[in-house]
Amino acid sequence: MPEALEATTKDATAPESVPAAPPAEKDARARSLWSDAWHDLRRNPLFLVSAVLIVVLLAMAVAPWLFTSADPRHADLAKHYLQKPNWSHFFAEDWFGYDIQGRSIYARVIYGARASIAVAVGVTALVTILGTLVGMLAGYFGGLLDTILSRITDVFFGVPFILGAMVVLTSFEERKLWVVILSLAFLGWTQIARVARGSVITIKQADYVVAAKALGASTSRILLRHILPNAMAPVIVVATIALGGYISAEATLSFLGIGLAEPTVSWGVDISSGQEQLRNAAFVLIIPSVMVSITVLAFIMLGDAVRNALDPKLR
Amino acid sequence: MGRYVARRLLQMIPVFIGSTLLVFSMMYALPGDPVRALAGEQAVDPVQIAAMKKELGLDLPLWHQYLNYLTGLFQGDFGTQIATQRPVAEEIARAFPITIRLALFAFVFTTVVGIAMGVFAGLKADMLRDRTLLLITLLLISVPSFVLGFLAQVFFAHQLGWVDPNVSPEAAWDELVLPAVVLGSLSLAYVARLTRTSVAENLRADYMRTAVAKGLPRRRIIGVHLLRNSMIPVVTFLGTDIGTLMGGAVVTEGIFNVQGVGNAVFQALRHREGSTVVGIVTLIVIVYLVASLLVDLLYAVLDPRIRYA
């Protein structure tokens, strides 16, 4: 993992305790990896755009009522059956038109953010914890443990993600949010585990780890205080980009009819129900698809920006 | 080299057993059973069901069923579908060639177009064409492939009428062009980006300066020196990509109604035909494992410094 290598060597050359440096003087070398990255990120338009997008999307997920007063489940078939979007009515109930049941697409798109983002954030959190744990144990202890954990990782990595998810999810009669989250996490942790393992292997040879060992630090202290914080940089980058991927995966599975299902409001569910009117009312499918794409785009751009900021090779 | 390949092949065995066991136990855990599904809505004597299950070996514990399955597999027997009484191998022989054709098509498209785009952009990093490439690939990555599939279908089939929205059961090559492009678009974006980064980085390498100083023709510098050195990360990606494409074909096949592996898995899941699902997923896993071995061997071809003892 070349990124891991860059990230750690950078940190290793930036000693935390430089007592003589006066606080007023801005010395680029004395900054830690993260504050250095933050310094870069604040000036990156790509980061700012994606951060604003993500904040808006998160606000939608937490408080959808701030964006619309319409009810996403209210259906008025007689009045609004497949009514075309009214593009000039910004933020109004009929802005994006109505679906086949006469429900406001604008309201559904806003309320759909919660399920889609909850799945993606939930899966990413679980995958990061599990993947880091496996990768760290395999990378740090090596030997037999590494062989076993790596083979297990290979097994899960070899099973195609969507195909595996299809099999797992069919076994649940009722696919609630947490079922989808657990199923995707069950299959998805391998990528992070591989990245974390590679990152830990390069870090465990670093001088500060050797020093900590020589000072008699316990294994758990070395792992938690020295290895973990320094190995996280590439993991966070991969996790951010993967988050976008899980938004897309939720939509794909719902489209296949095995992800979330009605009455849950989610972008995937709406895309799935929109495909039947593809020929006469394509907007029913396209509008939630655009929301999915924007969200994925935002997380990928964020991941790219963070990666660039953490990689000193590009400076 | 021979020893290396042998070791890698040996390492595949636990991964192979692990992944079949994984899929097998997932199928085992599915609620509902194939025998009952056979009867449909009719009421059936539970004694009869139990007898039939016993005959099919479905009453055995998980480990025993799995052992039976593996024994059959090593004798070239993929099992029999319960509802149709047809051997699973027949279903695999019907569905696999179609998906392989689709995935191969997508793979060639990805490789050729992706590398060409990447080199084109990487040679002039940060120029207009590079920026355009980054933008296009970013869009391709963020639009889910099934959305892309629907848009392609609406545009090329319904609006322009160039192609049939549904692919016939024979799935001829020309019918698979559109599905293959849709399937390959995500990988295309990754290949183009990887190639671009790698080319842009290697342009600054010492051996490039040497090659230019020696007065080699530009064609040779780029075609041999630059390209060969830039291909390692791309080849790594392409190796895992074949398996991904075959798995991802499930979605594309659904949109264009291709009668391939995805369709077969879907039907099998609906009828709880465990052996069909396990057989197909196992084969995809094998394709993936072999591809990643080939990639590792290719490293040594691309970079003579890498040797396998």
XYZ file of N, CA and C in Angstrom, chain A residues 151 154-160 162-164 166-168 170-171 173 186 194 248 251-252 255-256 271 275 278-279 285-286 289 292-293 296-297 300-301 304 313, chain B residues 11 14-15 18-19 22 26-27 29-31 138 141-144 146-147 150-151 153-154 158 193 201 240 247 250-251 255 265-266 269 272 277 281 284-285 288:
234
model
N -6.817 -15.740 4.538
C -7.591 -16.686 3.713
C -9.082 -16.421 3.881
N -9.914 -13.627 1.790
C -9.973 -14.055 0.388
C -11.316 -14.691 0.053
N -11.798 -15.525 0.988
C -13.065 -16.209 0.750
C -14.179 -15.195 0.522
N -14.261 -14.199 1.429
C -15.325 -13.218 1.297
C -15.099 -12.289 0.110
N -13.823 -12.034 -0.194
C -13.494 -11.136 -1.293
C -13.859 -11.780 -2.629
N -13.718 -13.102 -2.701
C -13.970 -13.796 -3.957
C -15.442 -13.858 -4.328
N -16.327 -13.867 -3.329
C -17.758 -13.938 -3.616
C -18.217 -12.576 -4.150
N -18.786 -12.535 -5.348
C -19.215 -11.255 -5.911
C -20.230 -10.568 -5.006
N -22.749 -8.199 -5.168
C -24.191 -8.131 -5.410
C -24.808 -9.525 -5.377
N -24.110 -10.485 -5.981
C -24.593 -11.864 -6.009
C -24.716 -12.421 -4.587
N -23.677 -12.182 -3.767
C -23.701 -12.633 -2.381
C -24.828 -11.976 -1.615
N -27.548 -10.855 -2.778
C -28.818 -11.430 -3.224
C -29.147 -12.677 -2.413
N -28.141 -13.538 -2.276
C -28.368 -14.792 -1.548
C -28.697 -14.505 -0.088
N -27.919 -13.635 0.555
C -28.149 -13.355 1.974
C -29.528 -12.735 2.183
N -32.242 -12.801 0.362
C -33.435 -13.606 0.077
C -33.871 -14.378 1.305
N -32.922 -14.629 2.226
C -33.280 -15.448 3.375
C -34.105 -14.681 4.409
N -37.557 -12.718 5.200
C -38.886 -12.454 4.675
C -39.139 -10.948 4.659
N -21.668 -7.741 6.302
C -21.190 -9.117 6.375
C -20.327 -9.457 5.156
N -8.036 -5.533 3.939
C -6.807 -5.596 3.139
C -6.010 -4.308 3.240
N -25.068 3.378 -3.722
C -25.358 2.782 -5.012
C -25.798 1.331 -4.858
N -29.410 1.079 -3.716
C -30.317 1.345 -4.836
C -30.381 0.140 -5.770
N -29.209 -0.463 -6.047
C -29.165 -1.607 -6.953
C -29.984 -2.774 -6.401
N -33.574 -2.112 -6.514
C -34.001 -2.241 -7.906
C -34.229 -3.710 -8.263
N -33.374 -4.584 -7.768
C -33.529 -6.014 -8.040
C -34.677 -6.623 -7.226
N -36.717 4.124 -7.414
C -36.161 3.813 -8.733
C -36.765 2.503 -9.227
N -39.318 1.965 -12.761
C -38.930 1.329 -14.022
C -40.101 0.858 -14.855
N -41.071 3.528 -17.404
C -39.878 4.072 -18.049
C -40.202 4.739 -19.377
N -41.107 4.162 -20.147
C -41.343 4.677 -21.493
C -42.201 5.923 -21.520
N -38.278 7.682 -12.644
C -37.065 6.913 -12.375
C -35.838 7.818 -12.311
N -35.808 8.810 -13.186
C -34.584 9.606 -13.324
C -34.329 10.483 -12.091
N -32.752 8.670 -9.296
C -31.434 8.237 -9.771
C -30.429 9.376 -9.689
N -29.279 9.746 -6.161
C -28.275 8.724 -5.842
C -26.922 9.142 -6.411
N -26.924 9.548 -7.685
C -25.670 9.895 -8.345
C -24.985 11.068 -7.662
N -23.448 9.828 -4.373
C -22.244 9.035 -4.611
C -21.094 9.960 -5.019
N -21.403 10.875 -5.920
C -20.408 11.833 -6.409
C -19.798 12.622 -5.251
N -17.415 10.433 -3.273
C -16.193 10.108 -4.012
C -15.279 11.326 -4.079
N -15.875 12.494 -4.327
C -15.063 13.721 -4.386
C -14.407 13.990 -3.038
N -11.538 11.565 -2.642
C -10.421 11.993 -3.502
C -9.674 13.156 -2.865
N 3.134 13.005 -1.559
C 3.824 12.822 -2.837
C 3.306 13.799 -3.884
N -2.890 -22.846 -2.394
C -3.564 -21.850 -1.552
C -5.015 -21.643 -1.967
N -8.110 -23.972 0.098
C -8.928 -23.523 1.233
C -9.889 -22.399 0.861
N -9.458 -21.501 -0.028
C -10.349 -20.405 -0.417
C -11.556 -20.963 -1.159
N -13.718 -22.705 1.369
C -14.345 -21.686 2.206
C -15.501 -21.002 1.501
N -15.305 -20.613 0.254
C -16.371 -19.862 -0.389
C -17.552 -20.750 -0.763
N -19.367 -21.147 2.444
C -20.066 -19.900 2.771
C -21.401 -19.828 2.038
N -25.268 -20.325 3.452
C -26.265 -19.268 3.277
C -27.536 -19.837 2.651
N -27.353 -20.732 1.679
C -28.524 -21.348 1.058
C -29.259 -22.237 2.059
N -29.491 -21.773 5.148
C -30.209 -20.950 6.117
C -31.490 -20.349 5.536
N -31.663 -20.437 4.216
C -32.858 -19.857 3.611
C -34.115 -20.500 4.190
N -35.119 -19.678 4.504
C -36.388 -20.258 4.949
C -37.128 -20.855 3.742
N -15.569 10.571 -13.333
C -16.258 10.820 -12.066
C -17.759 10.595 -12.232
N -18.496 6.898 -12.518
C -18.400 6.200 -11.244
C -19.627 6.475 -10.387
N -20.149 7.701 -10.457
C -21.225 8.029 -9.524
C -22.612 7.615 -10.009
N -22.805 7.421 -11.297
C -24.119 6.959 -11.745
C -24.150 5.433 -11.631
N -25.087 4.888 -10.809
C -25.151 3.426 -10.677
C -25.372 2.776 -12.041
N -27.131 0.375 -13.136
C -28.468 0.052 -13.641
C -29.197 1.296 -14.140
N -28.864 2.448 -13.546
C -29.445 3.705 -14.042
C -28.907 3.983 -15.443
N -30.707 1.793 -17.844
C -32.037 2.274 -18.200
C -31.967 3.439 -19.171
N -31.048 4.373 -18.892
C -30.922 5.534 -19.773
C -30.533 5.080 -21.172
N -31.106 2.236 -22.491
C -32.242 1.538 -23.076
C -33.279 2.528 -23.603
N -33.609 3.534 -22.788
C -34.583 4.535 -23.224
C -34.080 5.216 -24.490
N -35.683 2.766 -27.209
C -37.011 3.337 -27.345
C -37.030 4.590 -28.210
N -8.674 6.108 -15.045
C -8.066 6.909 -13.986
C -6.732 6.339 -13.533
N 2.674 9.848 -13.588
C 3.739 9.669 -12.615
C 5.027 9.189 -13.286
N -8.791 -8.442 -10.925
C -9.966 -8.636 -10.066
C -11.238 -8.266 -10.804
N -19.985 -10.920 -11.770
C -20.964 -10.705 -10.704
C -21.903 -9.556 -11.039
N -25.233 -9.604 -13.279
C -26.581 -9.877 -12.759
C -27.507 -8.701 -13.030
N -26.994 -7.498 -12.736
C -27.806 -6.293 -12.868
C -28.070 -5.989 -14.337
N -31.707 -5.831 -16.674
C -32.239 -4.708 -17.443
C -32.522 -5.116 -18.886
N -29.464 -17.426 -11.484
C -29.391 -17.334 -10.027
C -30.704 -16.811 -9.469
N -31.250 -15.830 -10.154
C -32.508 -15.231 -9.705
C -33.618 -16.275 -9.639
N -32.905 -18.830 -6.884
C -33.186 -18.312 -5.534
C -34.683 -18.368 -5.271
N -35.650 -21.794 -4.486
C -34.833 -22.396 -3.424
C -33.973 -23.541 -3.940
N -27.503 -22.333 -7.289
C -26.876 -21.101 -6.819
C -25.424 -21.366 -6.424
N -22.138 -19.642 -8.264
C -21.252 -18.756 -7.506
C -19.856 -19.371 -7.396
N -17.929 -18.713 -10.516
C -17.477 -17.319 -10.599
C -16.276 -17.108 -9.687
N -16.328 -17.723 -8.491
C -15.191 -17.599 -7.576
C -13.931 -18.203 -8.207
N -12.524 -15.902 -10.707
C -11.843 -14.812 -10.007
C -10.463 -15.241 -9.506
